[in-house]
Amino acid sequence: MNSKELFERSLRVSPGGVHSPVRSFKSVGREPIFFSSAKGAYINSVEGDRYIDFCQSFGPNILGHRDPDVQAVVSEMIDKVWSLGACDPYSLELSEWIIERLNFIQKLRFVCSGTEAVMSVLRLARAATKREKILKFNGCYHGHVDSMLVKAGSGLAGDAASDSAGVSEQVAKTTLVCDLDDDKGLEEVFKKEGANIAAVIIEPLPANFGLLIQREEFIEKIFTLARKHKALVIFDEVISGFRVGLGGMAEKLGVKPDIVTYGKIIGGSFPVGCYAASAELMDMMAPSGPVYQAGTLAANPIGMCAGLATLKKLETCDVFNVLNERTHKFTQKLQQGFDDNNLDLSVQSESSLFWIHKKSAQKIRSIEQFSKGHAESYKGLFNGALKRGVYMAPSAYEVGFVSYAHTDEILSQAADAIIDAAKESHVQA
Ligand SMILES: *Cc1c(COP(=O)(O)O)cnc(C)c1O
C-alpha cells in the first residue's frame, strides 16, 4: 500500500484522514506521506523513501528516533510491566530526579499530554486565587483546552472570543487575550481586569506560531504586573522544557514561575505530560486538597522510564551544548545560503529550534509582525525540501527540531537541500 491508498482508506475512518490536524499536510498543498519506521535523524515512508526528519514528533524526540540508550530501558520495561493504575517506583524516581534539579518547583504530578497538564493548572490557579479569569497571549498555543481556544474579541482590550466551533462564548469570556511583545496592551488589561485575573499563562519561548523570541523585559513585565495584582504566572514549557536546558526557560531567564507545565520531551517520546509548582500550591490537588484531577494511564511506567533515561542522557552527554552548537552552525549556513542567493527568507533560531520564514524588516516577536504571504512562501520550500529528502514540519507555523541524532554532516547535507529548494521556489529579494 502506498501513501495515497492509505490516505484514501484513512479518510473513510477518521475526520480528514488524520488524528491531529497538522498531519493532513493541508497547508502545504499535497496529500500526506505515511511513515512506517524511524531511526535517529531519519524517518522512512511506506514507499521506502528515507528523509532527514526535522519534525521529530513536534518535539518529544530530542535524542532523535529510538535512541539506543532509551530503547534499552524501554525493552526492559516491556518485559516487566505496562500499566498498573497503582503506585510504582518509576514515577517516584522520575519525580525525584526532576525536583532535585529544578529549584523552582517542589512537587509535581504526571498526566498524559500537554493539553491535560494545562487544563489541570488552569483549574488549580482558579482554585488557589479564587478568581475566574486567565490571561493568555495571541500566538501562544496551550493545547486544545476549551478556554485556550480563543482569539482577540472585537470588544474592549483583552476581550476574547471563541476560536473553535463548540467552545462556548461563555467559556471564551473567562479568558483575556493580549498580544505578545505589547507592554502597553498588557498594562491596560491588568488595569482593567487585574483583580479578576487568576493567572497569566505564557509560552516563555513561543514556538507554536513560528518562533517568537520574546524580549526579556516583556517577560519581566508579566511578572511585575502579575505580582502587583496577585495573579499567578504559569509557564507553559511543554516545548521549551528540557529543550533550552534542563530547567527550560525558567532556568534560562532566572525567574520563578508559580506553576509550570511540561510535556513532549519529559516522556522520552511516550505520552507524558506534567505540571509542577510549590508544595503549597500542589497540595491543593486531590487527594491532599480540594481540586480534583485524576488519570487512568497517568504516570505510565514505560513513559516514566523512557523519560528518565532521556533526561539522564541529556545531562550526562552535555546534549544541550552539543545541540546549540550544531543548530547554530546549521542555521548560519542556511541564512548564508539564502543571502548569497538573494532569497527573501530568514532563519530564526533558539537552542535546538529553528524557524524559516519570509523575510521581514524587523525581528518577528508577535503574530502581528508576520510578512504577508509567509504560508504560501513555505509551501514551495517544504515541497522542494521533501523532494530532496528533507522532511520539515508540514506547516509554515511549526518550528523545526534538531535532535542529538542530527550530526554536523547530516545537518550540512540538509542545509544544502533546503537552500536548493529555496533557490527553486523563491523569488529573488
Ligand atoms: C504541544 C504543546 C501543548 C499541547 O500538548 P499536547 O501533548 O499536544 O496535548 C501545550 N502547550 C505547548 C506550549 C505545546 O507546545
PDB file of C-alpha atoms in Angstrom, residues 157-366:
ATOM      1  CA  ALA A 157      -8.848  45.381  25.106  1.00  0.00           C
ATOM      2  CA  GLY A 158      -8.388  41.873  26.472  1.00  0.00           C
ATOM      3  CA  ASP A 159     -11.779  40.545  25.442  1.00  0.00           C
ATOM      4  CA  ALA A 160     -11.692  37.073  23.925  1.00  0.00           C
ATOM      5  CA  ALA A 161     -13.963  35.261  21.500  1.00  0.00           C
ATOM      6  CA  SER A 162     -14.269  31.559  20.752  1.00  0.00           C
ATOM      7  CA  ASP A 163     -11.830  30.341  18.092  1.00  0.00           C
ATOM      8  CA  SER A 164     -13.323  26.887  17.589  1.00  0.00           C
ATOM      9  CA  ALA A 165     -16.829  25.677  16.994  1.00  0.00           C
ATOM     10  CA  GLY A 166     -18.014  24.026  20.176  1.00  0.00           C
ATOM     11  CA  VAL A 167     -16.203  26.411  22.521  1.00  0.00           C
ATOM     12  CA  SER A 168     -18.998  28.400  24.095  1.00  0.00           C
ATOM     13  CA  GLU A 169     -18.751  32.165  24.270  1.00  0.00           C
ATOM     14  CA  GLN A 170     -19.352  31.803  27.992  1.00  0.00           C
ATOM     15  CA  VAL A 171     -16.143  29.811  28.369  1.00  0.00           C
ATOM     16  CA  ALA A 172     -14.253  32.102  25.972  1.00  0.00           C
ATOM     17  CA  LYS A 173     -15.222  35.071  28.129  1.00  0.00           C
ATOM     18  CA  THR A 174     -13.288  33.648  31.090  1.00  0.00           C
ATOM     19  CA  THR A 175     -10.123  34.182  29.060  1.00  0.00           C
ATOM     20  CA  LEU A 176      -8.416  37.507  28.344  1.00  0.00           C
ATOM     21  CA  VAL A 177      -6.059  37.883  25.418  1.00  0.00           C
ATOM     22  CA  CYS A 178      -3.153  40.188  24.812  1.00  0.00           C
ATOM     23  CA  ASP A 179      -0.573  40.411  22.017  1.00  0.00           C
ATOM     24  CA  LEU A 180       2.953  39.246  22.619  1.00  0.00           C
ATOM     25  CA  ASP A 181       5.595  41.973  22.828  1.00  0.00           C
ATOM     26  CA  ASP A 182       2.903  44.504  23.732  1.00  0.00           C
ATOM     27  CA  ASP A 183       3.784  46.100  27.090  1.00  0.00           C
ATOM     28  CA  LYS A 184       1.109  48.740  26.827  1.00  0.00           C
ATOM     29  CA  GLY A 185      -1.648  46.272  25.982  1.00  0.00           C
ATOM     30  CA  LEU A 186      -0.625  44.132  28.926  1.00  0.00           C
ATOM     31  CA  GLU A 187      -0.732  47.102  31.291  1.00  0.00           C
ATOM     32  CA  GLU A 188      -4.141  48.042  30.004  1.00  0.00           C
ATOM     33  CA  VAL A 189      -5.601  44.583  30.558  1.00  0.00           C
ATOM     34  CA  PHE A 190      -4.218  44.449  34.090  1.00  0.00           C
ATOM     35  CA  LYS A 191      -5.515  47.904  34.826  1.00  0.00           C
ATOM     36  CA  LYS A 192      -8.994  46.902  33.788  1.00  0.00           C
ATOM     37  CA  GLU A 193      -9.141  43.288  34.955  1.00  0.00           C
ATOM     38  CA  GLY A 194      -6.257  42.905  37.440  1.00  0.00           C
ATOM     39  CA  ALA A 195      -8.448  41.963  40.375  1.00  0.00           C
ATOM     40  CA  ASN A 196     -10.142  39.163  38.383  1.00  0.00           C
ATOM     41  CA  ILE A 197      -7.057  37.542  36.902  1.00  0.00           C
ATOM     42  CA  ALA A 198      -6.226  34.174  38.453  1.00  0.00           C
ATOM     43  CA  ALA A 199      -3.196  33.635  36.256  1.00  0.00           C
ATOM     44  CA  VAL A 200      -1.230  34.709  33.228  1.00  0.00           C
ATOM     45  CA  ILE A 201      -0.212  31.786  31.055  1.00  0.00           C
ATOM     46  CA  ILE A 202       2.601  32.122  28.525  1.00  0.00           C
ATOM     47  CA  GLU A 203       4.924  30.004  26.444  1.00  0.00           C
ATOM     48  CA  PRO A 204       8.112  31.716  27.627  1.00  0.00           C
ATOM     49  CA  LEU A 205       9.594  30.764  24.261  1.00  0.00           C
ATOM     50  CA  PRO A 206       6.567  30.862  21.963  1.00  0.00           C
ATOM     51  CA  ALA A 207       7.185  28.113  19.402  1.00  0.00           C
ATOM     52  CA  ASN A 208       3.772  27.163  18.038  1.00  0.00           C
ATOM     53  CA  PHE A 209       3.143  30.071  15.631  1.00  0.00           C
ATOM     54  CA  GLY A 210       6.629  30.316  14.341  1.00  0.00           C
ATOM     55  CA  LEU A 211       9.412  31.013  16.803  1.00  0.00           C
ATOM     56  CA  LEU A 212       8.547  34.286  18.523  1.00  0.00           C
ATOM     57  CA  ILE A 213      11.514  35.023  20.746  1.00  0.00           C
ATOM     58  CA  GLN A 214      10.412  37.490  23.407  1.00  0.00           C
ATOM     59  CA  ARG A 215      12.336  40.377  24.915  1.00  0.00           C
ATOM     60  CA  GLU A 216      13.358  39.535  28.483  1.00  0.00           C
ATOM     61  CA  GLU A 217      11.863  42.843  29.593  1.00  0.00           C
ATOM     62  CA  PHE A 218       8.475  41.725  28.348  1.00  0.00           C
ATOM     63  CA  ILE A 219       8.629  38.547  30.442  1.00  0.00           C
ATOM     64  CA  GLU A 220       9.777  40.662  33.410  1.00  0.00           C
ATOM     65  CA  LYS A 221       6.825  42.960  32.882  1.00  0.00           C
ATOM     66  CA  ILE A 222       4.467  39.992  33.100  1.00  0.00           C
ATOM     67  CA  PHE A 223       5.949  39.058  36.465  1.00  0.00           C
ATOM     68  CA  THR A 224       5.844  42.613  37.767  1.00  0.00           C
ATOM     69  CA  LEU A 225       2.214  43.142  36.833  1.00  0.00           C
ATOM     70  CA  ALA A 226       1.111  39.687  37.971  1.00  0.00           C
ATOM     71  CA  ARG A 227       2.832  40.094  41.354  1.00  0.00           C
ATOM     72  CA  LYS A 228       1.343  43.535  41.793  1.00  0.00           C
ATOM     73  CA  HIS A 229      -2.173  42.262  41.107  1.00  0.00           C
ATOM     74  CA  LYS A 230      -1.671  38.958  42.970  1.00  0.00           C
ATOM     75  CA  ALA A 231      -2.172  36.848  39.880  1.00  0.00           C
ATOM     76  CA  LEU A 232      -0.156  33.679  39.333  1.00  0.00           C
ATOM     77  CA  VAL A 233       2.323  33.213  36.476  1.00  0.00           C
ATOM     78  CA  ILE A 234       2.116  29.937  34.568  1.00  0.00           C
ATOM     79  CA  PHE A 235       4.997  28.989  32.263  1.00  0.00           C
ATOM     80  CA  ASP A 236       3.813  26.550  29.637  1.00  0.00           C
ATOM     81  CA  GLU A 237       7.110  24.813  28.930  1.00  0.00           C
ATOM     82  CA  VAL A 238       5.671  21.889  27.012  1.00  0.00           C
ATOM     83  CA  ILE A 239       8.071  22.691  24.145  1.00  0.00           C
ATOM     84  CA  SER A 240      10.828  24.659  25.873  1.00  0.00           C
ATOM     85  CA  GLY A 241      11.139  22.488  28.988  1.00  0.00           C
ATOM     86  CA  PHE A 242      14.171  20.139  28.859  1.00  0.00           C
ATOM     87  CA  ARG A 243      14.961  21.657  25.433  1.00  0.00           C
ATOM     88  CA  VAL A 244      16.614  25.039  26.046  1.00  0.00           C
ATOM     89  CA  GLY A 245      18.253  23.428  29.076  1.00  0.00           C
ATOM     90  CA  LEU A 246      17.076  21.045  31.802  1.00  0.00           C
ATOM     91  CA  GLY A 247      15.261  23.833  33.624  1.00  0.00           C
ATOM     92  CA  GLY A 248      13.746  25.241  30.452  1.00  0.00           C
ATOM     93  CA  MET A 249      13.117  28.955  30.069  1.00  0.00           C
ATOM     94  CA  ALA A 250      12.510  29.446  33.817  1.00  0.00           C
ATOM     95  CA  GLU A 251      16.098  28.481  34.492  1.00  0.00           C
ATOM     96  CA  LYS A 252      17.441  30.289  31.438  1.00  0.00           C
ATOM     97  CA  LEU A 253      15.749  33.555  32.384  1.00  0.00           C
ATOM     98  CA  GLY A 254      16.390  33.047  36.098  1.00  0.00           C
ATOM     99  CA  VAL A 255      12.750  33.612  37.009  1.00  0.00           C
ATOM    100  CA  LYS A 256      10.390  31.704  39.258  1.00  0.00           C
ATOM    101  CA  PRO A 257       7.016  30.999  37.673  1.00  0.00           C
ATOM    102  CA  ASP A 258       4.321  29.909  40.121  1.00  0.00           C
ATOM    103  CA  ILE A 259       3.274  26.919  38.054  1.00  0.00           C
ATOM    104  CA  VAL A 260       4.990  25.126  35.166  1.00  0.00           C
ATOM    105  CA  THR A 261       3.649  22.643  32.614  1.00  0.00           C
ATOM    106  CA  TYR A 262       5.734  20.081  30.757  1.00  0.00           C
ATOM    107  CA  GLY A 263       5.139  17.537  28.013  1.00  0.00           C
ATOM    108  CA  LYS A 264       6.849  16.309  24.844  1.00  0.00           C
ATOM    109  CA  ILE A 265      10.458  15.562  25.944  1.00  0.00           C
ATOM    110  CA  ILE A 266       9.545  14.591  29.507  1.00  0.00           C
ATOM    111  CA  GLY A 267       8.141  11.208  28.434  1.00  0.00           C
ATOM    112  CA  GLY A 268      11.007  10.238  26.144  1.00  0.00           C
ATOM    113  CA  SER A 269       8.603  10.130  23.147  1.00  0.00           C
ATOM    114  CA  PHE A 270       5.816   8.373  25.048  1.00  0.00           C
ATOM    115  CA  PRO A 271       2.597  10.195  26.068  1.00  0.00           C
ATOM    116  CA  VAL A 272       3.522  12.016  29.273  1.00  0.00           C
ATOM    117  CA  GLY A 273       2.625  15.472  30.497  1.00  0.00           C
ATOM    118  CA  CYS A 274       3.375  17.029  33.854  1.00  0.00           C
ATOM    119  CA  TYR A 275       2.611  20.044  35.986  1.00  0.00           C
ATOM    120  CA  ALA A 276       4.654  21.348  38.853  1.00  0.00           C
ATOM    121  CA  ALA A 277       4.663  24.119  41.450  1.00  0.00           C
ATOM    122  CA  SER A 278       5.431  24.858  45.089  1.00  0.00           C
ATOM    123  CA  ALA A 279       4.379  22.221  47.641  1.00  0.00           C
ATOM    124  CA  GLU A 280       1.763  24.635  48.931  1.00  0.00           C
ATOM    125  CA  LEU A 281       0.073  25.013  45.551  1.00  0.00           C
ATOM    126  CA  MET A 282       0.414  21.374  44.543  1.00  0.00           C
ATOM    127  CA  ASP A 283      -1.074  20.204  47.832  1.00  0.00           C
ATOM    128  CA  MET A 284      -4.310  21.841  46.755  1.00  0.00           C
ATOM    129  CA  MET A 285      -4.739  18.906  44.360  1.00  0.00           C
ATOM    130  CA  ALA A 286      -6.760  15.827  45.312  1.00  0.00           C
ATOM    131  CA  PRO A 287      -6.368  13.763  47.396  1.00  0.00           C
ATOM    132  CA  SER A 288      -4.460  16.188  49.653  1.00  0.00           C
ATOM    133  CA  GLY A 289      -6.596  19.162  48.619  1.00  0.00           C
ATOM    134  CA  PRO A 290      -9.963  20.102  47.113  1.00  0.00           C
ATOM    135  CA  VAL A 291      -9.009  20.425  43.405  1.00  0.00           C
ATOM    136  CA  TYR A 292      -9.898  17.260  41.518  1.00  0.00           C
ATOM    137  CA  GLN A 293      -7.688  15.745  38.828  1.00  0.00           C
ATOM    138  CA  ALA A 294      -7.012  12.098  38.010  1.00  0.00           C
ATOM    139  CA  GLY A 295      -5.833   9.735  35.237  1.00  0.00           C
ATOM    140  CA  THR A 296      -6.172   6.029  34.457  1.00  0.00           C
ATOM    141  CA  LEU A 297      -2.945   5.888  32.480  1.00  0.00           C
ATOM    142  CA  ALA A 298      -1.208   8.740  34.337  1.00  0.00           C
ATOM    143  CA  ALA A 299       2.487   8.107  35.058  1.00  0.00           C
ATOM    144  CA  ASN A 300       2.542   5.157  32.689  1.00  0.00           C
ATOM    145  CA  PRO A 301       5.614   3.073  33.658  1.00  0.00           C
ATOM    146  CA  ILE A 302       7.061   2.890  30.157  1.00  0.00           C
ATOM    147  CA  GLY A 303       6.770   6.660  29.713  1.00  0.00           C
ATOM    148  CA  MET A 304       8.302   7.222  33.143  1.00  0.00           C
ATOM    149  CA  CYS A 305      11.354   5.084  32.385  1.00  0.00           C
ATOM    150  CA  ALA A 306      11.783   6.394  28.853  1.00  0.00           C
ATOM    151  CA  GLY A 307      11.517   9.919  30.242  1.00  0.00           C
ATOM    152  CA  LEU A 308      14.120   9.333  32.935  1.00  0.00           C
ATOM    153  CA  ALA A 309      16.520   7.635  30.507  1.00  0.00           C
ATOM    154  CA  THR A 310      16.126  10.595  28.150  1.00  0.00           C
ATOM    155  CA  LEU A 311      16.659  13.258  30.802  1.00  0.00           C
ATOM    156  CA  LYS A 312      19.676  11.436  32.240  1.00  0.00           C
ATOM    157  CA  LYS A 313      21.255  11.287  28.807  1.00  0.00           C
ATOM    158  CA  LEU A 314      20.603  14.993  28.233  1.00  0.00           C
ATOM    159  CA  GLU A 315      22.627  15.670  31.351  1.00  0.00           C
ATOM    160  CA  THR A 316      25.439  13.125  31.016  1.00  0.00           C
ATOM    161  CA  CYS A 317      26.122  13.720  27.316  1.00  0.00           C
ATOM    162  CA  ASP A 318      26.053  17.524  27.543  1.00  0.00           C
ATOM    163  CA  VAL A 319      23.323  17.370  24.902  1.00  0.00           C
ATOM    164  CA  PHE A 320      22.178  20.981  25.242  1.00  0.00           C
ATOM    165  CA  ASN A 321      25.584  22.426  24.392  1.00  0.00           C
ATOM    166  CA  VAL A 322      26.107  19.994  21.556  1.00  0.00           C
ATOM    167  CA  LEU A 323      22.686  20.794  20.113  1.00  0.00           C
ATOM    168  CA  ASN A 324      23.128  24.541  20.485  1.00  0.00           C
ATOM    169  CA  GLU A 325      26.432  24.455  18.617  1.00  0.00           C
ATOM    170  CA  ARG A 326      25.215  22.215  15.824  1.00  0.00           C
ATOM    171  CA  THR A 327      21.988  24.160  15.370  1.00  0.00           C
ATOM    172  CA  HIS A 328      23.893  27.429  15.319  1.00  0.00           C
ATOM    173  CA  LYS A 329      26.218  26.165  12.589  1.00  0.00           C
ATOM    174  CA  PHE A 330      23.259  24.769  10.623  1.00  0.00           C
ATOM    175  CA  THR A 331      21.147  27.929  10.763  1.00  0.00           C
ATOM    176  CA  GLN A 332      24.168  30.115   9.924  1.00  0.00           C
ATOM    177  CA  LYS A 333      24.745  28.014   6.833  1.00  0.00           C
ATOM    178  CA  LEU A 334      21.084  28.278   5.851  1.00  0.00           C
ATOM    179  CA  GLN A 335      20.990  32.049   6.264  1.00  0.00           C
ATOM    180  CA  GLN A 336      24.232  32.419   4.362  1.00  0.00           C
ATOM    181  CA  GLY A 337      22.783  30.345   1.530  1.00  0.00           C
ATOM    182  CA  PHE A 338      19.601  32.413   1.434  1.00  0.00           C
ATOM    183  CA  ASP A 339      21.569  35.670   1.482  1.00  0.00           C
ATOM    184  CA  ASP A 340      24.105  34.576  -1.131  1.00  0.00           C
ATOM    185  CA  ASN A 341      21.240  33.840  -3.496  1.00  0.00           C
ATOM    186  CA  ASN A 342      19.244  36.956  -2.625  1.00  0.00           C
ATOM    187  CA  LEU A 343      16.300  34.913  -1.391  1.00  0.00           C
ATOM    188  CA  ASP A 344      13.646  36.581   0.744  1.00  0.00           C
ATOM    189  CA  LEU A 345      13.974  34.114   3.628  1.00  0.00           C
ATOM    190  CA  SER A 346      15.177  34.416   7.220  1.00  0.00           C
ATOM    191  CA  VAL A 347      16.011  31.841   9.832  1.00  0.00           C
ATOM    192  CA  GLN A 348      15.125  32.456  13.442  1.00  0.00           C
ATOM    193  CA  SER A 349      16.626  30.075  15.952  1.00  0.00           C
ATOM    194  CA  GLU A 350      16.950  29.434  19.676  1.00  0.00           C
ATOM    195  CA  SER A 351      18.676  26.435  21.248  1.00  0.00           C
ATOM    196  CA  SER A 352      17.780  23.482  19.011  1.00  0.00           C
ATOM    197  CA  LEU A 353      14.683  25.077  17.486  1.00  0.00           C
ATOM    198  CA  PHE A 354      14.637  26.897  14.163  1.00  0.00           C
ATOM    199  CA  TRP A 355      12.042  28.581  12.017  1.00  0.00           C
ATOM    200  CA  ILE A 356      12.374  29.619   8.396  1.00  0.00           C
ATOM    201  CA  HIS A 357      10.108  32.486   7.459  1.00  0.00           C
ATOM    202  CA  LYS A 358       9.553  35.069   4.810  1.00  0.00           C
ATOM    203  CA  LYS A 359      11.938  37.927   5.392  1.00  0.00           C
ATOM    204  CA  SER A 360      10.579  40.857   7.354  1.00  0.00           C
ATOM    205  CA  ALA A 361      12.011  44.247   8.173  1.00  0.00           C
ATOM    206  CA  GLN A 362      12.126  43.639  11.915  1.00  0.00           C
ATOM    207  CA  LYS A 363      12.635  40.648  14.183  1.00  0.00           C
ATOM    208  CA  ILE A 364       9.288  38.864  14.457  1.00  0.00           C
ATOM    209  CA  ARG A 365       8.076  38.765  18.052  1.00  0.00           C
ATOM    210  CA  SER A 366       4.319  38.618  17.601  1.00  0.00           C
TER     211      SER A 366
END
